[in-house]
Amino acid sequence: MTEKTQAPDRYDIKAVETRWRERWEAEEPYRADIAQKPKYYCLEQFPYPSGHLHMGHVRVYTLGDVIARYYRLRGYAVLHPMGWDAFGMPAENAAIKSGIPPKVSTLANIDYMKQQMRQMGLSFDWNREVTTCLPDYYRFTQELFLLFFERGLAYQRAGAVNWCPSCETVLANEQVEEGKCWRCDSVVTKRDLTQWYFRITEYADRLLEGLTRIDWPEEIKAQQTHWIGRSEGATVQFDLEDLGDRITVFTTRPDTLFGATYVVLAPEHPLVERLIAGRQEADAVRAFVERERLVSDIERTAETTEKRGIFTGAYALHPLTGARIPVWVANYVLVDYGTGAVMGVPAHDQRDYLYATKYQLPIPVVVKPESGEEPALPYVGSGVLVNSGRFTGMPSEGAKGAIAAELKALGHGDLKVSYRMRDWLISRQRYWGAPIPIVHCSECGPVAVPKDQLPVELPDNVQFTGQGASPLAQAADWVNTTCPRCGKPARRETDTMDTFVDSSWYYLRYASPHNTHEPFSRQEADYWMPVDEYVGGKEHAVLHLLYSRFFTKVLHDAGWLSVDEPFQSLLSQGMVIYGGAKMSKSKGNSLSPETILAEWGADATRLFMLFAAPPEKDFEWSQQGVEGSYRFLQRVYRLVVRPRGTGSDAGALERLNRIQARTIKKVTEDLGERRAFNTAVSALMEYTNALYQEIEAVSPEKQQQLLETLAVLLAPLAPYLAEELWHELGHHESVHASQWPSYDPAWLVEDEVEIALQVNGKVRGRLVIGAEWSEDQIQAQALQHESLAPYLAGHRVKKVVVIPKRLVNVVVAP
RNA sequence: GCCGGGAUGGCGGAAUCGGCAGACGCAGAGGACUUAAAAUCCUCCGAUCCGGAAGGAUUGUGCGGGUUCAAGUCCCGCUCCCGGCACCA
C-alpha cells in the first residue's frame, strides 16, 4: 500500500532541498547589485580552507544567512559574499609531508567546502568570491603593502622578535598568547632578526577613539582598549655621573619623583654596556644579563617571578634634587615598553617596594593620604605630597603636571603617552603567503617593486623542507633580479606577509571583486561600506578585528575610502559545545557537519542552532534538541498541506488576526533589531500552535493569508521548507524574492485585557477590563471584586496603585 | 591582581522600559489513535504543605542587606563560574 492519495504526513528533506538548491543555483537570486534602495552589507568571517566545515562554521554562516535573507525580504540591496582566507601554514605543512603543492590542496579544499556551503542553503553571491592565495587577489595585497611603504607605515627594523620553533617563523605580538604560539601552542622564543613592520602604533589613539563610534560588544571593545594600553605619564631624564649620557625613564607617577631612590634598566637596554665599561662590576653584570636573556618570556613577565637585579656601579643624578642615586639592571623591567628604564619609587609602587626591600634600598614616603595619616607601604593611591621640595603640600594629581612642567623647563623630561601595543610584525619566513614586493639592492637599499610589475608571483619550483629560512630563498632564479631603480643585480625579499594582512582588506575586495586595475573602486566601496553586521568569533578580538580597523583608517587617510571604521556592528557568536566541552579532535567529541546535514537536513540543523541559544552564547549540540526542531518543521509542513475544513467563526478570525500581527511584529524585531533568533523561532512555534488550534474556523482566503505569513517569516530561518511551502501555496516565484509581511497595528491593541489584582503585592484575583476603562473605573471594580473581599475586610486601604493593562495593587494596613 | 561577561525548573532558555517569574522547546508522566509499535494528536509538569478532587496556602530567579505599593530587573556588600589581560612602570 504505497499508493498515496492524501498528502504525506512528512516531507522528504533530501528531495525538497535538492529541488530548491538546483533552482537557486540556476537563477542566482542572491546577486548583489548597486541599486536605488538602501544597502545592507552582511558579512561573516571567511574561513581558512582546511578541507571541511566544522560546526562553528555552520553556526556562524547560519547566523549571517538569516540576517542577509531578512534584509533582502525587507527590500534592501544586500551584499552577502563569501571567500577564502587561503594562504597559511597548514597547506604548506601538508606539502612538506605529502609533496602536494599548497595551491593544489588549497583549491581542492575550497571546492569541497563550497559544496558544503551550498548544501546548507547559504545565500551567498558567489560571483563575488575572493580567494586570497590567487594572484588576482594578492597582487592587490602587495599594492596595499606598497601604499603603506610610501606612506612610511611599512618599515624594516632589526631587533628581538618572537620566534615559533615549530612554525619556523616569527610572530607578531598579538599572535603570542601566554608565551605560546596562537596557532600551534609551541613555546615562543626570541631571535634577533631584521623584519618588516606596519606602524600600527601611529594609529593607537585613533583606534581607541573609533571604538566609541561602533556598535560592538563591550567585551571586545574592552579587549582592544586594553591591548592598545594607553597610559599617560611623563619621561624623566637622569644625567649619568661622569658620563655624557643620560637615562630616560617613563613613569605614570611623576608626582612621586622625589621618592625615586634608584634607576633600573632592562637587561637588554643599549646603555648597559656603556655604563659598566671598565668597572669592577662589569663581569658580574654581563653574567647577570646573559642569564636573564635565556629566561623565557612567559617566566620573565610573570608577576610572580622573583625580582632579580644587580648594581651596575654607576650613579645617576636626580633631576630635581641632584642626589646621587644608584643605577641597577633588573629582570622586572621590559626593554620594549616605555623607554626600557624606570625610576624606582619603592614607597609608592608594588614592584619597586618588593625590589627595594630585597636589596635594602631606601624607601622614603613622598605621598600621604588626604587624611594625613601614615600610609601602609607601598601606598599607590593619590594624596598630598610630602618631602618633595617646593611641591610639598600639593595634591598628587595636580603635582603630576607641575613636576612634568618643571622637568620640561629644565630640559629633563616632558609629558608623554605610552602604549602597550607594539608595531605589527608582518614578515613570515614561509612560502605560502603573499610575497613582500620589495627588492634589496646593495646600492639603493630596499626598493618597492613598481606597481606595473605586480604581482610578484610565488615561484612553483621550490622544495618544501620545513627547515631554515623561507623556501623562497632557495629559488635562485626567482630571488635574483635587478634593481627597479638602478638596474644593478639585486635580490628579492624572500619573506612573505602575515596572512592577517590578506584578511585585513578582503571585505573591501568584495565591493569590486573583478576589478583588475585597483584593489577596489572607491565608488563601489563607498556604496557598500561599512559592513553593517559582521558575524564572527571572539578569538579575533585583538587580531583580525584590530588589524582590519587599522587598514581601514590608513585607506581612509590615503583617500581611498570614505569610512574609517570597517564594521559598524559586530555580532560575536559563542562556541559550539558537544558533550559538555568545546569540540576538538583530541577530545574525540567532534561532530561532523556532513553527517548532521545528511541526517537532519539544512533547515532543521539551522533552526536548532538558532533556537537553542542566543547567538552570543555558547551553544550545546544535542541530538534530542535537533529532533525537536525537525518535528517542528514537519508540523509546519503538515499544517500547510493537509486537507482543512473551513468556517466563519468571527471570534477565531479575530484571535488569529491578533496573533498574526503580534507574530509579525515580534519576528521583525527579533531578526532585525535584537538579533534574538531564539525568541523569533519560539514566536513562530506559538503562531503555528495557534493555527493548529483554529485555522479551520476561518475562510479559505484567510487561511491562505495566514499560511503565507508563516512561510515568509520562516524563510530566513528555514529557507528550503519556506520555499516548498510557498510553492504549495500556489506561488511560482521564490519566497526569498517576496516581501516581508506587514500588519495592521490595530490588531495589537487588545480591547479586553485580564489584569492581576494584588493585595500588598500578592496576586489574589483577576479582572477582565475593557481597553477604554479609566483608571478610576478599574480601581472601583477592583476594590469591589469578590476575590479581594477576604483580604480587604477589616483592613484600612492605604493606597491603590493602578497600572493600566497590567495590574491593580491594593496596599492595606496590617 | 585588573578588565569584561554571567548565575532563573531535571535540561536549553524566556521575561525588551521596575508591574502576574518560568514563554517556547527538550526530557518526563498520563490519555487518545493502533492488533502492537513508531509517528501523530490532547492533557499535566518549580518546590513544600493542606485537600478525595476542584482548589488553596506558603515559598521560589547564586548569597546577605537596601530602595519601592511592587525587584530576576535598580542600589550596596559578597560567593562562585566563564572569558580576556597579567611585573606595561
mmCIF file of C-alpha atoms (C1' of nucleotides) in Angstrom, chain A residues 219 223 226 231 251-252 300-303 305 307 332-334 337 342 351 420 422 611-612 614 617 631 635 638 666 674 678 682 685-686 689 754 764 766 791 799 801 803 806 809, chain B residues 1-8 12-16 19-21 23-28 38-43 56-59 68-70 82-89:
data_model
loop_
_atom_site.group_PDB
_atom_site.id
_atom_site.type_symbol
_atom_site.label_atom_id
_atom_site.label_comp_id
_atom_site.label_asym_id
_atom_site.label_seq_id
_atom_site.Cartn_x
_atom_site.Cartn_y
_atom_site.Cartn_z
ATOM 1 C CA GLU A 219 33.790 42.577 25.849
ATOM 2 C CA GLN A 223 39.952 43.779 24.976
ATOM 3 C CA HIS A 226 43.402 47.011 26.991
ATOM 4 C CA SER A 231 48.962 55.266 29.504
ATOM 5 C CA THR A 251 56.563 56.992 34.587
ATOM 6 C CA THR A 252 52.828 57.460 35.130
ATOM 7 C CA ARG A 300 60.225 36.686 32.580
ATOM 8 C CA THR A 301 56.935 38.565 32.508
ATOM 9 C CA ALA A 302 55.044 36.546 35.097
ATOM 10 C CA GLU A 303 54.010 38.698 38.004
ATOM 11 C CA THR A 305 58.632 35.748 39.145
ATOM 12 C CA LYS A 307 62.619 40.240 41.132
ATOM 13 C CA TYR A 332 61.390 43.186 36.023
ATOM 14 C CA VAL A 333 61.982 45.987 33.564
ATOM 15 C CA LEU A 334 60.943 45.254 29.988
ATOM 16 C CA TYR A 337 57.790 49.054 26.947
ATOM 17 C CA VAL A 342 62.217 53.023 35.167
ATOM 18 C CA ARG A 351 57.200 46.154 42.360
ATOM 19 C CA ARG A 420 51.281 48.704 25.354
ATOM 20 C CA ARG A 422 53.707 47.395 19.514
ATOM 21 C CA PHE A 611 16.626 28.219 18.656
ATOM 22 C CA ALA A 612 18.801 26.614 21.332
ATOM 23 C CA PRO A 614 21.054 33.393 21.668
ATOM 24 C CA LYS A 617 26.169 32.473 23.982
ATOM 25 C CA ARG A 631 9.499 17.803 14.404
ATOM 26 C CA ARG A 635 4.480 20.019 11.873
ATOM 27 C CA ARG A 638 1.559 19.173 7.697
ATOM 28 C CA LYS A 666 7.891 40.017 17.211
ATOM 29 C CA ARG A 674 17.564 42.382 18.605
ATOM 30 C CA ASN A 678 15.906 32.030 19.538
ATOM 31 C CA SER A 682 9.648 30.420 19.620
ATOM 32 C CA MET A 685 6.162 27.975 17.174
ATOM 33 C CA GLU A 686 3.448 29.766 19.092
ATOM 34 C CA ASN A 689 0.313 26.180 17.566
ATOM 35 C CA GLU A 754 -7.095 40.333 32.006
ATOM 36 C CA ARG A 764 -5.363 37.483 44.911
ATOM 37 C CA ARG A 766 -8.080 38.551 38.255
ATOM 38 C CA TYR A 791 -8.183 40.284 52.173
ATOM 39 C CA LYS A 799 -3.181 53.233 48.753
ATOM 40 C CA VAL A 801 -1.772 51.521 42.575
ATOM 41 C CA ILE A 803 -1.042 50.121 36.250
ATOM 42 C CA ARG A 806 -1.056 45.163 33.967
ATOM 43 C CA ASN A 809 -2.189 46.652 43.758
ATOM 44 C "C1'" G B 1 45.504 41.184 40.868
ATOM 45 C "C1'" C B 2 42.886 44.188 36.942
ATOM 46 C "C1'" C B 3 39.089 44.319 32.986
ATOM 47 C "C1'" G B 4 34.655 42.177 30.699
ATOM 48 C "C1'" G B 5 30.535 38.748 30.912
ATOM 49 C "C1'" G B 6 27.454 35.558 33.675
ATOM 50 C "C1'" A B 7 24.439 32.570 37.701
ATOM 51 C "C1'" U B 8 16.472 31.721 36.523
ATOM 52 C "C1'" G B 12 18.372 24.659 26.820
ATOM 53 C "C1'" G B 13 16.351 29.071 27.577
ATOM 54 C "C1'" A B 14 12.076 33.437 28.006
ATOM 55 C "C1'" A B 15 10.552 37.699 30.797
ATOM 56 C "C1'" U B 16 12.751 44.040 25.518
ATOM 57 C "C1'" G B 19 4.463 45.560 37.087
ATOM 58 C "C1'" C B 20 1.129 38.352 37.193
ATOM 59 C "C1'" A B 21 8.595 34.550 37.060
ATOM 60 C "C1'" A B 23 7.131 31.858 27.155
ATOM 61 C "C1'" C B 24 8.944 28.244 23.532
ATOM 62 C "C1'" G B 25 11.362 23.675 23.248
ATOM 63 C "C1'" C B 26 13.779 19.146 25.343
ATOM 64 C "C1'" A B 27 13.258 15.354 28.936
ATOM 65 C "C1'" G B 28 9.340 13.113 31.994
ATOM 66 C "C1'" A B 38 6.540 4.201 15.634
ATOM 67 C "C1'" A B 39 4.576 8.628 14.137
ATOM 68 C "C1'" U B 40 0.718 11.958 15.342
ATOM 69 C "C1'" C B 41 -2.927 14.484 18.482
ATOM 70 C "C1'" C B 42 -4.599 16.042 23.548
ATOM 71 C "C1'" U B 43 -3.593 16.982 28.907
ATOM 72 C "C1'" G B 56 -5.957 26.779 48.198
ATOM 73 C "C1'" A B 57 -1.610 28.338 51.296
ATOM 74 C "C1'" U B 58 3.473 29.133 51.677
ATOM 75 C "C1'" U B 59 7.918 29.541 49.209
ATOM 76 C "C1'" U B 68 9.944 50.655 46.299
ATOM 77 C "C1'" C B 69 2.945 49.790 46.637
ATOM 78 C "C1'" A B 70 5.812 46.230 43.565
ATOM 79 C "C1'" C B 82 33.382 31.632 32.134
ATOM 80 C "C1'" G B 83 36.483 34.767 29.002
ATOM 81 C "C1'" G B 84 40.497 38.320 28.350
ATOM 82 C "C1'" C B 85 44.966 40.636 30.165
ATOM 83 C "C1'" A B 86 48.648 39.812 33.514
ATOM 84 C "C1'" C B 87 55.942 42.795 36.642
ATOM 85 C "C1'" C B 88 53.309 47.528 30.959
ATOM 86 C "C1'" A B 89 56.398 51.426 35.303
#
